[in-house]
PDB file of C-alpha atoms in Angstrom:
ATOM      1  CA  MET A   1       0.000   0.000   0.000  1.00  0.00           C
ATOM      2  CA  MET A   2       1.392   3.367  -1.046  1.00  0.00           C
ATOM      3  CA  SER A   3       1.517   6.201   1.495  1.00  0.00           C
ATOM      4  CA  ALA A   4      -0.110   9.561   0.785  1.00  0.00           C
ATOM      5  CA  VAL A   5       3.297  11.208   0.320  1.00  0.00           C
ATOM      6  CA  MET A   6       4.373   8.568  -2.195  1.00  0.00           C
ATOM      7  CA  GLU A   7       1.075   8.956  -4.044  1.00  0.00           C
ATOM      8  CA  GLN A   8       1.638  12.739  -4.244  1.00  0.00           C
ATOM      9  CA  ARG A   9       5.208  12.245  -5.496  1.00  0.00           C
ATOM     10  CA  GLN A  10       4.018   9.748  -8.086  1.00  0.00           C
ATOM     11  CA  ALA A  11       1.259  12.138  -9.213  1.00  0.00           C
ATOM     12  CA  ALA A  12       3.846  14.932  -9.524  1.00  0.00           C
ATOM     13  CA  MET A  13       6.062  12.527 -11.484  1.00  0.00           C
ATOM     14  CA  ASP A  14       3.198  11.712 -13.844  1.00  0.00           C
ATOM     15  CA  ARG A  15       2.459  15.421 -14.362  1.00  0.00           C
ATOM     16  CA  ALA A  16       6.158  16.178 -14.924  1.00  0.00           C
ATOM     17  CA  SER A  17       6.403  13.349 -17.475  1.00  0.00           C
ATOM     18  CA  GLY A  18       3.444  14.971 -19.218  1.00  0.00           C
ATOM     19  CA  GLY A  19       5.385  18.230 -19.561  1.00  0.00           C
ATOM     20  CA  ASP A  20       4.479  20.120 -16.372  1.00  0.00           C
ATOM     21  CA  ALA A  21       7.609  22.152 -15.550  1.00  0.00           C
ATOM     22  CA  GLN A  22       6.283  23.150 -12.112  1.00  0.00           C
ATOM     23  CA  SER A  23       5.938  19.493 -11.065  1.00  0.00           C
ATOM     24  CA  PHE A  24       9.424  18.709 -12.361  1.00  0.00           C
ATOM     25  CA  SER A  25      10.811  21.644 -10.403  1.00  0.00           C
ATOM     26  CA  LEU A  26       9.171  20.386  -7.198  1.00  0.00           C
ATOM     27  CA  LEU A  27      10.632  16.916  -7.732  1.00  0.00           C
ATOM     28  CA  ILE A  28      14.151  18.026  -8.659  1.00  0.00           C
ATOM     29  CA  GLU A  29      14.586  20.814  -6.074  1.00  0.00           C
ATOM     30  CA  PRO A  30      15.502  18.550  -3.108  1.00  0.00           C
ATOM     31  CA  LEU A  31      18.033  16.731  -5.307  1.00  0.00           C
ATOM     32  CA  LEU A  32      20.007  19.804  -6.375  1.00  0.00           C
ATOM     33  CA  ASP A  33      22.087  20.149  -3.192  1.00  0.00           C
ATOM     34  CA  PRO A  34      23.282  16.509  -3.142  1.00  0.00           C
ATOM     35  CA  ALA A  35      23.895  16.747  -6.893  1.00  0.00           C
ATOM     36  CA  TYR A  36      25.994  19.874  -6.453  1.00  0.00           C
ATOM     37  CA  ARG A  37      27.994  18.326  -3.612  1.00  0.00           C
ATOM     38  CA  LEU A  38      28.658  15.259  -5.763  1.00  0.00           C
ATOM     39  CA  ALA A  39      29.765  17.401  -8.706  1.00  0.00           C
ATOM     40  CA  ALA A  40      31.931  19.644  -6.511  1.00  0.00           C
ATOM     41  CA  VAL A  41      33.848  16.674  -5.137  1.00  0.00           C
ATOM     42  CA  MET A  42      34.139  15.006  -8.537  1.00  0.00           C
ATOM     43  CA  LEU A  43      35.294  18.124 -10.410  1.00  0.00           C
ATOM     44  CA  SER A  44      37.088  20.058  -7.658  1.00  0.00           C
ATOM     45  CA  ASP A  45      35.828  23.273  -9.188  1.00  0.00           C
ATOM     46  CA  ARG A  46      32.787  25.187  -7.973  1.00  0.00           C
ATOM     47  CA  SER A  47      31.939  26.746 -11.330  1.00  0.00           C
ATOM     48  CA  ALA A  48      32.317  23.464 -13.214  1.00  0.00           C
ATOM     49  CA  ALA A  49      30.142  21.740 -10.581  1.00  0.00           C
ATOM     50  CA  GLU A  50      27.374  24.313 -11.025  1.00  0.00           C
ATOM     51  CA  ASP A  51      27.556  23.869 -14.798  1.00  0.00           C
ATOM     52  CA  ALA A  52      27.431  20.076 -14.508  1.00  0.00           C
ATOM     53  CA  VAL A  53      24.338  20.174 -12.276  1.00  0.00           C
ATOM     54  CA  GLN A  54      22.642  22.653 -14.586  1.00  0.00           C
ATOM     55  CA  GLU A  55      23.355  20.494 -17.634  1.00  0.00           C
ATOM     56  CA  ALA A  56      22.188  17.396 -15.768  1.00  0.00           C
ATOM     57  CA  SER A  57      18.951  19.155 -14.796  1.00  0.00           C
ATOM     58  CA  ILE A  58      18.264  20.042 -18.416  1.00  0.00           C
ATOM     59  CA  LYS A  59      19.009  16.495 -19.549  1.00  0.00           C
ATOM     60  CA  ALA A  60      16.809  15.076 -16.796  1.00  0.00           C
ATOM     61  CA  TRP A  61      13.924  17.319 -17.897  1.00  0.00           C
ATOM     62  CA  ARG A  62      14.326  16.259 -21.525  1.00  0.00           C
ATOM     63  CA  LYS A  63      14.652  12.555 -20.749  1.00  0.00           C
ATOM     64  CA  LEU A  64      12.194  12.245 -17.862  1.00  0.00           C
ATOM     65  CA  GLY A  65      10.055   9.915 -19.964  1.00  0.00           C
ATOM     66  CA  GLN A  66      12.970   7.443 -20.060  1.00  0.00           C
ATOM     67  CA  LEU A  67      13.015   7.048 -16.268  1.00  0.00           C
ATOM     68  CA  ARG A  68      12.072   3.499 -15.417  1.00  0.00           C
ATOM     69  CA  GLY A  69      10.343   3.039 -12.128  1.00  0.00           C
ATOM     70  CA  ASP A  70       8.517   5.407  -9.844  1.00  0.00           C
ATOM     71  CA  ALA A  71       9.327   8.731  -8.221  1.00  0.00           C
ATOM     72  CA  GLY A  72      11.423   6.868  -5.642  1.00  0.00           C
ATOM     73  CA  SER A  73      14.051   6.003  -8.232  1.00  0.00           C
ATOM     74  CA  LEU A  74      14.381   9.643  -9.361  1.00  0.00           C
ATOM     75  CA  ARG A  75      17.249  10.385  -6.949  1.00  0.00           C
ATOM     76  CA  ALA A  76      19.546   7.616  -8.166  1.00  0.00           C
ATOM     77  CA  TRP A  77      18.629   8.333 -11.798  1.00  0.00           C
ATOM     78  CA  PHE A  78      19.362  12.060 -11.461  1.00  0.00           C
ATOM     79  CA  LEU A  79      22.638  11.509  -9.589  1.00  0.00           C
ATOM     80  CA  SER A  80      23.778   9.118 -12.317  1.00  0.00           C
ATOM     81  CA  ILE A  81      23.135  11.874 -14.885  1.00  0.00           C
ATOM     82  CA  VAL A  82      25.178  14.283 -12.734  1.00  0.00           C
ATOM     83  CA  ALA A  83      28.009  11.728 -12.451  1.00  0.00           C
ATOM     84  CA  ASN A  84      28.014  11.278 -16.234  1.00  0.00           C
ATOM     85  CA  GLU A  85      28.125  15.053 -16.724  1.00  0.00           C
ATOM     86  CA  CYS A  86      31.117  15.204 -14.394  1.00  0.00           C
ATOM     87  CA  ARG A  87      32.889  12.465 -16.345  1.00  0.00           C
ATOM     88  CA  MET A  88      32.267  14.323 -19.595  1.00  0.00           C
ATOM     89  CA  ALA A  89      33.483  17.596 -18.083  1.00  0.00           C
ATOM     90  CA  ARG A  90      36.694  15.937 -16.878  1.00  0.00           C
ATOM     91  CA  ARG A  91      37.312  14.480 -20.337  1.00  0.00           C
ATOM     92  CA  GLN A  92      36.883  17.880 -21.966  1.00  0.00           C
ATOM     93  CA  ARG A  93      39.243  19.717 -19.643  1.00  0.00           C
ATOM     94  CA  TRP A  94      42.785  20.083 -20.889  1.00  0.00           C
ATOM     95  CA  TRP A  95      44.168  21.401 -17.632  1.00  0.00           C
ATOM     96  CA  SER A  96      44.366  19.901 -14.181  1.00  0.00           C
ATOM     97  CA  VAL A  97      42.761  21.543 -11.181  1.00  0.00           C
ATOM     98  CA  LEU A  98      44.363  20.623  -7.887  1.00  0.00           C
ATOM     99  CA  ARG A  99      42.200  22.575  -5.468  1.00  0.00           C
ATOM    100  CA  MET A 100      39.112  21.458  -3.603  1.00  0.00           C
ATOM    101  CA  ALA A 101      35.867  23.184  -4.460  1.00  0.00           C
ATOM    102  CA  ASP A 102      34.359  25.652  -1.996  1.00  0.00           C
ATOM    103  CA  VAL A 103      31.180  23.893  -0.956  1.00  0.00           C
ATOM    104  CA  ASP A 104      29.064  26.029   1.352  1.00  0.00           C
ATOM    105  CA  PRO A 105      27.291  23.916   3.969  1.00  0.00           C
ATOM    106  CA  THR A 106      23.657  24.830   4.438  1.00  0.00           C
ATOM    107  CA  ALA A 107      21.560  24.555   7.559  1.00  0.00           C
ATOM    108  CA  ASP A 108      19.811  21.381   6.404  1.00  0.00           C
ATOM    109  CA  SER A 109      22.812  19.681   4.802  1.00  0.00           C
ATOM    110  CA  ALA A 110      26.054  19.809   6.734  1.00  0.00           C
ATOM    111  CA  ASP A 111      29.300  19.404   4.824  1.00  0.00           C
ATOM    112  CA  ARG A 112      30.699  16.070   5.920  1.00  0.00           C
ATOM    113  CA  PHE A 113      34.267  17.031   5.026  1.00  0.00           C
ATOM    114  CA  SER A 114      34.325  20.311   6.974  1.00  0.00           C
ATOM    115  CA  GLY A 115      35.732  18.553  10.030  1.00  0.00           C
ATOM    116  CA  GLN A 116      38.178  16.474   8.037  1.00  0.00           C
ATOM    117  CA  SER A 117      41.835  17.240   7.721  1.00  0.00           C
ATOM    118  CA  PRO A 118      43.306  18.664   4.549  1.00  0.00           C
ATOM    119  CA  ASP A 119      44.994  15.259   4.186  1.00  0.00           C
ATOM    120  CA  MET A 120      41.586  13.593   3.707  1.00  0.00           C
ATOM    121  CA  LYS A 121      40.595  16.082   1.005  1.00  0.00           C
ATOM    122  CA  ALA A 122      43.959  15.709  -0.734  1.00  0.00           C
ATOM    123  CA  ALA A 123      43.777  11.915  -0.537  1.00  0.00           C
ATOM    124  CA  LEU A 124      40.286  11.929  -2.072  1.00  0.00           C
ATOM    125  CA  LEU A 125      41.483  14.163  -4.887  1.00  0.00           C
ATOM    126  CA  ARG A 126      44.392  11.806  -5.616  1.00  0.00           C
ATOM    127  CA  LEU A 127      41.954   8.951  -6.244  1.00  0.00           C
ATOM    128  CA  SER A 128      40.768   8.462  -9.785  1.00  0.00           C
ATOM    129  CA  PRO A 129      37.264   9.813 -10.466  1.00  0.00           C
ATOM    130  CA  ASP A 130      36.016   6.232 -10.832  1.00  0.00           C
ATOM    131  CA  ASP A 131      37.305   5.406  -7.330  1.00  0.00           C
ATOM    132  CA  ARG A 132      36.153   8.705  -5.816  1.00  0.00           C
ATOM    133  CA  LEU A 133      32.560   8.420  -7.081  1.00  0.00           C
ATOM    134  CA  PRO A 134      31.385   5.388  -5.053  1.00  0.00           C
ATOM    135  CA  LEU A 135      32.995   6.767  -1.878  1.00  0.00           C
ATOM    136  CA  VAL A 136      31.320  10.156  -2.295  1.00  0.00           C
ATOM    137  CA  LEU A 137      27.952   8.591  -3.059  1.00  0.00           C
ATOM    138  CA  HIS A 138      28.035   6.218  -0.092  1.00  0.00           C
ATOM    139  CA  PHE A 139      29.852   8.121   2.655  1.00  0.00           C
ATOM    140  CA  TYR A 140      29.420  11.786   1.692  1.00  0.00           C
ATOM    141  CA  LEU A 141      25.876  11.734   0.310  1.00  0.00           C
ATOM    142  CA  ASP A 142      24.703   8.882   2.578  1.00  0.00           C
ATOM    143  CA  LEU A 143      23.281   6.771  -0.232  1.00  0.00           C
ATOM    144  CA  SER A 144      22.584   3.159   0.599  1.00  0.00           C
ATOM    145  CA  ILE A 145      24.460   0.471  -1.331  1.00  0.00           C
ATOM    146  CA  ASP A 146      21.293  -0.142  -3.377  1.00  0.00           C
ATOM    147  CA  GLU A 147      21.095   3.568  -4.299  1.00  0.00           C
ATOM    148  CA  VAL A 148      24.812   3.606  -5.128  1.00  0.00           C
ATOM    149  CA  ALA A 149      24.220   0.582  -7.356  1.00  0.00           C
ATOM    150  CA  ARG A 150      21.343   2.284  -9.183  1.00  0.00           C
ATOM    151  CA  THR A 151      23.360   5.486  -9.570  1.00  0.00           C
ATOM    152  CA  LEU A 152      26.367   3.620 -10.964  1.00  0.00           C
ATOM    153  CA  ARG A 153      24.096   1.285 -12.951  1.00  0.00           C
ATOM    154  CA  VAL A 154      25.668  -1.837 -11.475  1.00  0.00           C
ATOM    155  CA  SER A 155      24.477  -4.615  -9.185  1.00  0.00           C
ATOM    156  CA  PRO A 156      24.431  -4.040  -5.418  1.00  0.00           C
ATOM    157  CA  ALA A 157      27.281  -6.539  -5.047  1.00  0.00           C
ATOM    158  CA  ALA A 158      29.367  -4.609  -7.587  1.00  0.00           C
ATOM    159  CA  ALA A 159      28.586  -1.317  -5.845  1.00  0.00           C
ATOM    160  CA  LYS A 160      29.622  -2.740  -2.479  1.00  0.00           C
ATOM    161  CA  SER A 161      32.818  -4.049  -4.035  1.00  0.00           C
ATOM    162  CA  ARG A 162      33.603  -0.653  -5.619  1.00  0.00           C
ATOM    163  CA  VAL A 163      33.089   1.139  -2.309  1.00  0.00           C
ATOM    164  CA  TYR A 164      35.329  -1.379  -0.539  1.00  0.00           C
ATOM    165  CA  ARG A 165      38.084  -1.226  -3.186  1.00  0.00           C
ATOM    166  CA  ALA A 166      38.043   2.571  -3.287  1.00  0.00           C
ATOM    167  CA  ALA A 167      38.241   2.766   0.511  1.00  0.00           C
ATOM    168  CA  HIS A 168      41.114   0.270   0.419  1.00  0.00           C
ATOM    169  CA  ARG A 169      42.949   2.468  -2.138  1.00  0.00           C
ATOM    170  CA  LEU A 170      42.323   5.545   0.015  1.00  0.00           C
ATOM    171  CA  ARG A 171      43.863   4.103   3.189  1.00  0.00           C
ATOM    172  CA  PRO A 172      47.551   4.275   2.116  1.00  0.00           C
ATOM    173  CA  GLU A 173      47.064   7.926   1.167  1.00  0.00           C
ATOM    174  CA  LEU A 174      46.142   8.851   4.730  1.00  0.00           C
ATOM    175  CA  SER A 175      48.799   9.223   7.388  1.00  0.00           C
ATOM    176  CA  VAL A 176      48.082   8.362  10.991  1.00  0.00           C
ATOM    177  CA  GLU A 177      49.443  11.034  13.297  1.00  0.00           C
ATOM    178  CA  GLU A 178      50.345  10.147  16.849  1.00  0.00           C
ATOM    179  CA  VAL A 179      49.594  12.758  19.478  1.00  0.00           C
ATOM    180  CA  ILE A 180      51.968  12.590  22.428  1.00  0.00           C
TER     181      ILE A 180
END
């Protein structure tokens, strides 16, 4: 049995699929902050992250009819579009950016890396984008393994394996400091 909230989301999804921009805006609005945080970590450039999310939003609007499933699968679907935009942006760049993006934490979404050392940020940036993506999705955006799998378009077992392997590759990059 579907709850009233899920029924409203599904009705908004149906209206958005029919071309109602207002309904699409209501559905996509709560996803923009996690999408931006994902893009900022993947691209390490605030401006490029904003562009990637904007392009992903446009693509999502145009291809909303291709979404398989209900309104509940919108988050993973949209984040996979953002991840693909980030991959395309990285391919098109001919220079290397070695700084971390300035991500402003908001009241309702705290920046998980704000308390982390610069070593953690640097270690994440040294990972390949393919290794960084599952870690950011799972630990930074708090997606479940199933949502990570849908976002990466792999099985849950493959998603779990990618998170584990990426975390394993991250460990040697981090130094343990002893406080005496």
